[in-house]
Amino acid sequence: MPELVLWDIDHTLMATRGLGRELWAQAFHKATGVELREQASVTGSTERVILRETARLHDLSYSDELFEPFASALGAVHVQRAADLREHGHALPGAAAVLARLANQGVRQTVVTGNVRAAAEVKLAVFGLDAYLLLEDGAYAEDGEERTELLRAALNRSTVRPEDAVFLGDTPADVEGGLDVGVRTVAVATGCTSAAQLRGFGADAVLESLEDTDAVLAAIA
């Protein structure tokens, strides 16, 4: 087994079934005073990129001075609406079982996600997944715009070499980031990208889901 397993969150470990966009719209309005008309593509993107591109769609200028209040608002709205997340969203089948098995084997686990940290922590907590993860070693939207930046940040915090880590995600950006950094990458076809497409991007292994715990562990090993 690797020394460290890095997890993407959305559509890899869980799904919010549309509520995520609603919470994002609330935070956008709080930070900008503008009602959300259109949101930039979120697949494989970090919150910094999504906010910058969405601001452009609304003829707003973007800077870190906008990101900071937005990140704060997004974290706060996730805290406020944690019960709604629990009701409308769900952990993906098999996610908790895989996390538990890896933890029982002594494998360190954390997250590499485009979410802001406060929102990520709420999402993981409401579905009972946070207990298996070393969240202080993870990487979040506050750490950069691209998956490569986030992966390097998590590896540095964990003091683990790329060759001793495995990254699981569901998007081409996850696969490309893993390849760029040199971590073994297992793609899970539980998002918007098919297994065949993920293979085409060069994932080291591809799974249809996390439901078969033994198969997931074999892909990670």
PDB file of C-alpha atoms in Angstrom:
ATOM      1  CA  MET A   1       0.000   0.000   0.000  1.00  0.00           C
ATOM      2  CA  PRO A   2       1.149   3.588  -0.564  1.00  0.00           C
ATOM      3  CA  GLU A   3       2.182   5.740   2.352  1.00  0.00           C
ATOM      4  CA  LEU A   4      -0.442   8.355   1.486  1.00  0.00           C
ATOM      5  CA  VAL A   5      -3.785   8.333  -0.351  1.00  0.00           C
ATOM      6  CA  LEU A   6      -5.066  11.678  -1.634  1.00  0.00           C
ATOM      7  CA  TRP A   7      -8.784  12.066  -2.347  1.00  0.00           C
ATOM      8  CA  ASP A   8     -10.756  14.482  -4.479  1.00  0.00           C
ATOM      9  CA  ILE A   9     -14.116  15.208  -2.821  1.00  0.00           C
ATOM     10  CA  ASP A  10     -16.953  16.133  -5.200  1.00  0.00           C
ATOM     11  CA  HIS A  11     -18.163  13.221  -7.343  1.00  0.00           C
ATOM     12  CA  THR A  12     -15.352  11.057  -5.998  1.00  0.00           C
ATOM     13  CA  LEU A  13     -16.394  10.700  -2.367  1.00  0.00           C
ATOM     14  CA  MET A  14     -19.788  12.427  -2.435  1.00  0.00           C
ATOM     15  CA  ALA A  15     -22.444  14.273  -4.412  1.00  0.00           C
ATOM     16  CA  THR A  16     -24.590  17.239  -3.363  1.00  0.00           C
ATOM     17  CA  ARG A  17     -27.200  16.731  -6.104  1.00  0.00           C
ATOM     18  CA  GLY A  18     -27.527  20.347  -7.179  1.00  0.00           C
ATOM     19  CA  LEU A  19     -27.443  21.963  -3.754  1.00  0.00           C
ATOM     20  CA  GLY A  20     -23.809  22.968  -4.236  1.00  0.00           C
ATOM     21  CA  ARG A  21     -24.743  25.477  -6.934  1.00  0.00           C
ATOM     22  CA  GLU A  22     -27.419  26.986  -4.707  1.00  0.00           C
ATOM     23  CA  LEU A  23     -24.944  27.485  -1.868  1.00  0.00           C
ATOM     24  CA  TRP A  24     -22.393  28.889  -4.315  1.00  0.00           C
ATOM     25  CA  ALA A  25     -24.969  31.421  -5.545  1.00  0.00           C
ATOM     26  CA  GLN A  26     -25.648  32.548  -1.976  1.00  0.00           C
ATOM     27  CA  ALA A  27     -21.953  33.111  -1.333  1.00  0.00           C
ATOM     28  CA  PHE A  28     -21.493  34.924  -4.657  1.00  0.00           C
ATOM     29  CA  HIS A  29     -24.305  37.328  -3.819  1.00  0.00           C
ATOM     30  CA  LYS A  30     -22.944  37.886  -0.316  1.00  0.00           C
ATOM     31  CA  ALA A  31     -19.452  38.691  -1.629  1.00  0.00           C
ATOM     32  CA  THR A  32     -20.397  40.752  -4.684  1.00  0.00           C
ATOM     33  CA  GLY A  33     -23.916  42.048  -4.093  1.00  0.00           C
ATOM     34  CA  VAL A  34     -24.852  40.587  -7.492  1.00  0.00           C
ATOM     35  CA  GLU A  35     -27.399  37.843  -8.103  1.00  0.00           C
ATOM     36  CA  LEU A  36     -25.884  34.849  -9.873  1.00  0.00           C
ATOM     37  CA  ARG A  37     -27.124  34.659 -13.472  1.00  0.00           C
ATOM     38  CA  GLU A  38     -24.649  32.145 -14.833  1.00  0.00           C
ATOM     39  CA  GLN A  39     -21.898  30.067 -13.263  1.00  0.00           C
ATOM     40  CA  ALA A  40     -18.661  29.124 -15.026  1.00  0.00           C
ATOM     41  CA  SER A  41     -17.854  25.452 -15.528  1.00  0.00           C
ATOM     42  CA  VAL A  42     -17.106  23.720 -12.236  1.00  0.00           C
ATOM     43  CA  THR A  43     -15.899  20.307 -13.455  1.00  0.00           C
ATOM     44  CA  GLY A  44     -12.315  19.830 -12.349  1.00  0.00           C
ATOM     45  CA  SER A  45     -11.947  23.513 -11.454  1.00  0.00           C
ATOM     46  CA  THR A  46     -10.970  25.181  -8.209  1.00  0.00           C
ATOM     47  CA  GLU A  47     -13.094  27.834  -6.523  1.00  0.00           C
ATOM     48  CA  ARG A  48     -10.581  30.539  -7.462  1.00  0.00           C
ATOM     49  CA  VAL A  49     -10.954  29.737 -11.160  1.00  0.00           C
ATOM     50  CA  ILE A  50     -14.739  29.342 -10.956  1.00  0.00           C
ATOM     51  CA  LEU A  51     -15.082  32.675  -9.158  1.00  0.00           C
ATOM     52  CA  ARG A  52     -12.771  34.511 -11.557  1.00  0.00           C
ATOM     53  CA  GLU A  53     -14.569  33.200 -14.649  1.00  0.00           C
ATOM     54  CA  THR A  54     -18.026  33.731 -13.119  1.00  0.00           C
ATOM     55  CA  ALA A  55     -17.099  37.296 -12.183  1.00  0.00           C
ATOM     56  CA  ARG A  56     -16.196  37.934 -15.828  1.00  0.00           C
ATOM     57  CA  LEU A  57     -19.600  36.594 -16.897  1.00  0.00           C
ATOM     58  CA  HIS A  58     -21.126  39.295 -14.688  1.00  0.00           C
ATOM     59  CA  ASP A  59     -18.734  42.067 -15.821  1.00  0.00           C
ATOM     60  CA  LEU A  60     -17.029  42.130 -12.428  1.00  0.00           C
ATOM     61  CA  SER A  61     -13.299  42.535 -11.890  1.00  0.00           C
ATOM     62  CA  TYR A  62     -11.524  39.725 -10.018  1.00  0.00           C
ATOM     63  CA  SER A  63      -8.718  39.838  -7.472  1.00  0.00           C
ATOM     64  CA  ASP A  64      -7.739  38.132  -4.238  1.00  0.00           C
ATOM     65  CA  GLU A  65      -9.621  40.945  -2.536  1.00  0.00           C
ATOM     66  CA  LEU A  66     -12.797  39.369  -3.950  1.00  0.00           C
ATOM     67  CA  PHE A  67     -11.782  35.762  -3.323  1.00  0.00           C
ATOM     68  CA  GLU A  68     -11.240  36.217   0.403  1.00  0.00           C
ATOM     69  CA  PRO A  69     -14.772  37.430   1.285  1.00  0.00           C
ATOM     70  CA  PHE A  70     -16.233  34.897  -1.144  1.00  0.00           C
ATOM     71  CA  ALA A  71     -14.344  32.033   0.496  1.00  0.00           C
ATOM     72  CA  SER A  72     -15.498  33.211   3.905  1.00  0.00           C
ATOM     73  CA  ALA A  73     -19.114  33.445   2.729  1.00  0.00           C
ATOM     74  CA  LEU A  74     -18.989  30.038   1.070  1.00  0.00           C
ATOM     75  CA  GLY A  75     -17.678  28.398   4.222  1.00  0.00           C
ATOM     76  CA  ALA A  76     -20.314  30.145   6.335  1.00  0.00           C
ATOM     77  CA  VAL A  77     -23.223  29.113   4.130  1.00  0.00           C
ATOM     78  CA  HIS A  78     -22.078  25.491   4.235  1.00  0.00           C
ATOM     79  CA  VAL A  79     -22.048  25.635   8.033  1.00  0.00           C
ATOM     80  CA  GLN A  80     -25.489  27.256   8.094  1.00  0.00           C
ATOM     81  CA  ARG A  81     -27.003  24.727   5.715  1.00  0.00           C
ATOM     82  CA  ALA A  82     -25.263  21.564   6.839  1.00  0.00           C
ATOM     83  CA  ALA A  83     -28.633  19.932   7.543  1.00  0.00           C
ATOM     84  CA  ASP A  84     -29.725  20.610   3.951  1.00  0.00           C
ATOM     85  CA  LEU A  85     -26.523  19.054   2.665  1.00  0.00           C
ATOM     86  CA  ARG A  86     -27.180  15.960   4.740  1.00  0.00           C
ATOM     87  CA  GLU A  87     -30.741  15.739   3.433  1.00  0.00           C
ATOM     88  CA  HIS A  88     -30.083  16.358  -0.259  1.00  0.00           C
ATOM     89  CA  GLY A  89     -26.573  14.982  -0.741  1.00  0.00           C
ATOM     90  CA  HIS A  90     -24.948  11.649  -0.025  1.00  0.00           C
ATOM     91  CA  ALA A  91     -21.626   9.887   0.242  1.00  0.00           C
ATOM     92  CA  LEU A  92     -21.061   7.848  -2.898  1.00  0.00           C
ATOM     93  CA  PRO A  93     -21.563   4.090  -2.536  1.00  0.00           C
ATOM     94  CA  GLY A  94     -18.487   2.411  -1.120  1.00  0.00           C
ATOM     95  CA  ALA A  95     -16.689   5.611  -0.119  1.00  0.00           C
ATOM     96  CA  ALA A  96     -16.931   5.137   3.633  1.00  0.00           C
ATOM     97  CA  ALA A  97     -15.983   1.460   3.411  1.00  0.00           C
ATOM     98  CA  VAL A  98     -12.822   2.182   1.396  1.00  0.00           C
ATOM     99  CA  LEU A  99     -11.768   5.008   3.712  1.00  0.00           C
ATOM    100  CA  ALA A 100     -12.300   2.760   6.730  1.00  0.00           C
ATOM    101  CA  ARG A 101     -10.350  -0.164   5.262  1.00  0.00           C
ATOM    102  CA  LEU A 102      -7.397   2.045   4.381  1.00  0.00           C
ATOM    103  CA  ALA A 103      -7.441   3.646   7.826  1.00  0.00           C
ATOM    104  CA  ASN A 104      -7.513   0.216   9.468  1.00  0.00           C
ATOM    105  CA  GLN A 105      -4.425  -0.707   7.454  1.00  0.00           C
ATOM    106  CA  GLY A 106      -2.611   2.359   8.746  1.00  0.00           C
ATOM    107  CA  VAL A 107      -2.628   4.261   5.451  1.00  0.00           C
ATOM    108  CA  ARG A 108      -2.597   8.037   5.835  1.00  0.00           C
ATOM    109  CA  GLN A 109      -5.364   9.791   3.904  1.00  0.00           C
ATOM    110  CA  THR A 110      -6.168  13.405   3.115  1.00  0.00           C
ATOM    111  CA  VAL A 111      -7.934  15.489   0.454  1.00  0.00           C
ATOM    112  CA  VAL A 112      -6.914  17.496  -2.582  1.00  0.00           C
ATOM    113  CA  THR A 113      -9.905  19.589  -3.548  1.00  0.00           C
ATOM    114  CA  GLY A 114     -10.930  22.764  -5.323  1.00  0.00           C
ATOM    115  CA  ASN A 115     -13.302  23.505  -2.429  1.00  0.00           C
ATOM    116  CA  VAL A 116     -12.447  26.148   0.129  1.00  0.00           C
ATOM    117  CA  ARG A 117     -11.342  24.404   3.311  1.00  0.00           C
ATOM    118  CA  ALA A 118     -14.323  25.359   5.487  1.00  0.00           C
ATOM    119  CA  ALA A 119     -16.794  24.042   2.916  1.00  0.00           C
ATOM    120  CA  ALA A 120     -14.786  20.844   2.428  1.00  0.00           C
ATOM    121  CA  GLU A 121     -14.749  20.185   6.154  1.00  0.00           C
ATOM    122  CA  VAL A 122     -18.532  20.571   6.407  1.00  0.00           C
ATOM    123  CA  LYS A 123     -19.185  18.293   3.428  1.00  0.00           C
ATOM    124  CA  LEU A 124     -16.981  15.553   4.816  1.00  0.00           C
ATOM    125  CA  ALA A 125     -18.386  15.872   8.337  1.00  0.00           C
ATOM    126  CA  VAL A 126     -22.062  15.683   7.391  1.00  0.00           C
ATOM    127  CA  PHE A 127     -21.478  12.341   5.667  1.00  0.00           C
ATOM    128  CA  GLY A 128     -19.211  10.991   8.398  1.00  0.00           C
ATOM    129  CA  LEU A 129     -16.086  10.796   6.248  1.00  0.00           C
ATOM    130  CA  ASP A 130     -13.875  13.269   8.086  1.00  0.00           C
ATOM    131  CA  ALA A 131     -12.848  10.809  10.809  1.00  0.00           C
ATOM    132  CA  TYR A 132     -10.674   8.898   8.321  1.00  0.00           C
ATOM    133  CA  LEU A 133      -8.840  11.920   6.912  1.00  0.00           C
ATOM    134  CA  LEU A 134      -5.938  14.099   8.067  1.00  0.00           C
ATOM    135  CA  LEU A 135      -7.509  17.348   6.924  1.00  0.00           C
ATOM    136  CA  GLU A 136      -4.643  19.515   8.154  1.00  0.00           C
ATOM    137  CA  ASP A 137      -2.428  17.815   5.537  1.00  0.00           C
ATOM    138  CA  GLY A 138      -4.853  18.444   2.691  1.00  0.00           C
ATOM    139  CA  ALA A 139      -4.904  21.106  -0.022  1.00  0.00           C
ATOM    140  CA  TYR A 140      -7.795  23.421  -0.805  1.00  0.00           C
ATOM    141  CA  ALA A 141      -8.839  26.322  -3.030  1.00  0.00           C
ATOM    142  CA  GLU A 142      -6.902  28.691  -0.790  1.00  0.00           C
ATOM    143  CA  ASP A 143      -3.695  26.919  -1.897  1.00  0.00           C
ATOM    144  CA  GLY A 144      -3.861  27.617  -5.637  1.00  0.00           C
ATOM    145  CA  GLU A 145      -5.759  27.479  -8.896  1.00  0.00           C
ATOM    146  CA  GLU A 146      -4.539  24.259 -10.500  1.00  0.00           C
ATOM    147  CA  ARG A 147      -4.527  20.615  -9.414  1.00  0.00           C
ATOM    148  CA  THR A 148      -0.745  20.480  -9.698  1.00  0.00           C
ATOM    149  CA  GLU A 149      -0.385  23.278  -7.138  1.00  0.00           C
ATOM    150  CA  LEU A 150      -2.797  21.563  -4.774  1.00  0.00           C
ATOM    151  CA  LEU A 151      -1.159  18.158  -5.098  1.00  0.00           C
ATOM    152  CA  ARG A 152       2.271  19.604  -4.400  1.00  0.00           C
ATOM    153  CA  ALA A 153       0.908  21.471  -1.376  1.00  0.00           C
ATOM    154  CA  ALA A 154      -0.620  18.292   0.078  1.00  0.00           C
ATOM    155  CA  LEU A 155       2.531  16.265  -0.546  1.00  0.00           C
ATOM    156  CA  ASN A 156       4.651  18.946   1.120  1.00  0.00           C
ATOM    157  CA  ARG A 157       2.387  19.112   4.156  1.00  0.00           C
ATOM    158  CA  SER A 158       2.386  15.336   4.419  1.00  0.00           C
ATOM    159  CA  THR A 159       6.162  15.160   3.815  1.00  0.00           C
ATOM    160  CA  VAL A 160       5.572  12.322   1.337  1.00  0.00           C
ATOM    161  CA  ARG A 161       7.309  11.835  -2.008  1.00  0.00           C
ATOM    162  CA  PRO A 162       5.090  11.646  -5.117  1.00  0.00           C
ATOM    163  CA  GLU A 163       6.106   8.030  -5.759  1.00  0.00           C
ATOM    164  CA  ASP A 164       4.792   7.080  -2.295  1.00  0.00           C
ATOM    165  CA  ALA A 165       1.311   8.527  -2.866  1.00  0.00           C
ATOM    166  CA  VAL A 166      -1.825   7.676  -4.830  1.00  0.00           C
ATOM    167  CA  PHE A 167      -4.449  10.229  -5.920  1.00  0.00           C
ATOM    168  CA  LEU A 168      -8.103   9.371  -6.633  1.00  0.00           C
ATOM    169  CA  GLY A 169     -10.327  11.723  -8.612  1.00  0.00           C
ATOM    170  CA  ASP A 170     -13.072  11.781 -11.223  1.00  0.00           C
ATOM    171  CA  THR A 171     -12.057  14.413 -13.781  1.00  0.00           C
ATOM    172  CA  PRO A 172      -9.473  14.809 -16.537  1.00  0.00           C
ATOM    173  CA  ALA A 173      -7.966  17.656 -14.490  1.00  0.00           C
ATOM    174  CA  ASP A 174      -7.366  15.200 -11.651  1.00  0.00           C
ATOM    175  CA  VAL A 175      -5.639  12.747 -13.981  1.00  0.00           C
ATOM    176  CA  GLU A 176      -3.517  15.417 -15.643  1.00  0.00           C
ATOM    177  CA  GLY A 177      -2.539  16.890 -12.279  1.00  0.00           C
ATOM    178  CA  GLY A 178      -1.469  13.500 -11.001  1.00  0.00           C
ATOM    179  CA  LEU A 179       0.595  12.834 -14.100  1.00  0.00           C
ATOM    180  CA  ASP A 180       2.273  16.243 -13.878  1.00  0.00           C
ATOM    181  CA  VAL A 181       3.254  15.763 -10.246  1.00  0.00           C
ATOM    182  CA  GLY A 182       4.239  12.104 -10.594  1.00  0.00           C
ATOM    183  CA  VAL A 183       1.720  10.451  -8.276  1.00  0.00           C
ATOM    184  CA  ARG A 184      -0.040   7.249  -9.274  1.00  0.00           C
ATOM    185  CA  THR A 185      -3.556   8.288 -10.279  1.00  0.00           C
ATOM    186  CA  VAL A 186      -6.705   6.176  -9.974  1.00  0.00           C
ATOM    187  CA  ALA A 187      -9.665   7.688 -11.810  1.00  0.00           C
ATOM    188  CA  VAL A 188     -13.226   6.934 -10.739  1.00  0.00           C
ATOM    189  CA  ALA A 189     -15.995   7.292 -13.351  1.00  0.00           C
ATOM    190  CA  THR A 190     -18.562   8.632 -10.895  1.00  0.00           C
ATOM    191  CA  GLY A 191     -18.618  12.163 -12.276  1.00  0.00           C
ATOM    192  CA  CYS A 192     -19.238  13.559 -15.758  1.00  0.00           C
ATOM    193  CA  THR A 193     -16.374  11.731 -17.479  1.00  0.00           C
ATOM    194  CA  SER A 194     -16.661   8.129 -18.664  1.00  0.00           C
ATOM    195  CA  ALA A 195     -14.221   5.364 -17.797  1.00  0.00           C
ATOM    196  CA  ALA A 196     -13.060   5.234 -21.421  1.00  0.00           C
ATOM    197  CA  GLN A 197     -12.377   8.962 -21.482  1.00  0.00           C
ATOM    198  CA  LEU A 198     -10.453   8.794 -18.199  1.00  0.00           C
ATOM    199  CA  ARG A 199      -8.312   5.990 -19.608  1.00  0.00           C
ATOM    200  CA  GLY A 200      -7.642   8.168 -22.624  1.00  0.00           C
ATOM    201  CA  PHE A 201      -6.259  10.905 -20.392  1.00  0.00           C
ATOM    202  CA  GLY A 202      -3.706   8.433 -19.051  1.00  0.00           C
ATOM    203  CA  ALA A 203      -4.982   7.377 -15.617  1.00  0.00           C
ATOM    204  CA  ASP A 204      -2.930   4.554 -14.119  1.00  0.00           C
ATOM    205  CA  ALA A 205      -6.134   2.714 -13.223  1.00  0.00           C
ATOM    206  CA  VAL A 206      -9.826   3.401 -13.805  1.00  0.00           C
ATOM    207  CA  LEU A 207     -12.776   2.267 -11.685  1.00  0.00           C
ATOM    208  CA  GLU A 208     -16.469   2.515 -12.470  1.00  0.00           C
ATOM    209  CA  SER A 209     -17.215   3.260  -8.793  1.00  0.00           C
ATOM    210  CA  LEU A 210     -15.967   2.696  -5.243  1.00  0.00           C
ATOM    211  CA  GLU A 211     -18.551   0.002  -4.517  1.00  0.00           C
ATOM    212  CA  ASP A 212     -16.192  -2.993  -4.756  1.00  0.00           C
ATOM    213  CA  THR A 213     -13.884  -2.323  -1.817  1.00  0.00           C
ATOM    214  CA  ASP A 214     -11.415  -5.072  -2.713  1.00  0.00           C
ATOM    215  CA  ALA A 215     -11.146  -3.832  -6.303  1.00  0.00           C
ATOM    216  CA  VAL A 216     -10.528  -0.273  -5.116  1.00  0.00           C
ATOM    217  CA  LEU A 217      -7.825  -1.404  -2.704  1.00  0.00           C
ATOM    218  CA  ALA A 218      -6.195  -3.472  -5.446  1.00  0.00           C
ATOM    219  CA  ALA A 219      -6.123  -0.419  -7.735  1.00  0.00           C
ATOM    220  CA  ILE A 220      -4.588   1.695  -4.984  1.00  0.00           C
ATOM    221  CA  ALA A 221      -1.966  -0.875  -3.908  1.00  0.00           C
TER     222      ALA A 221
END
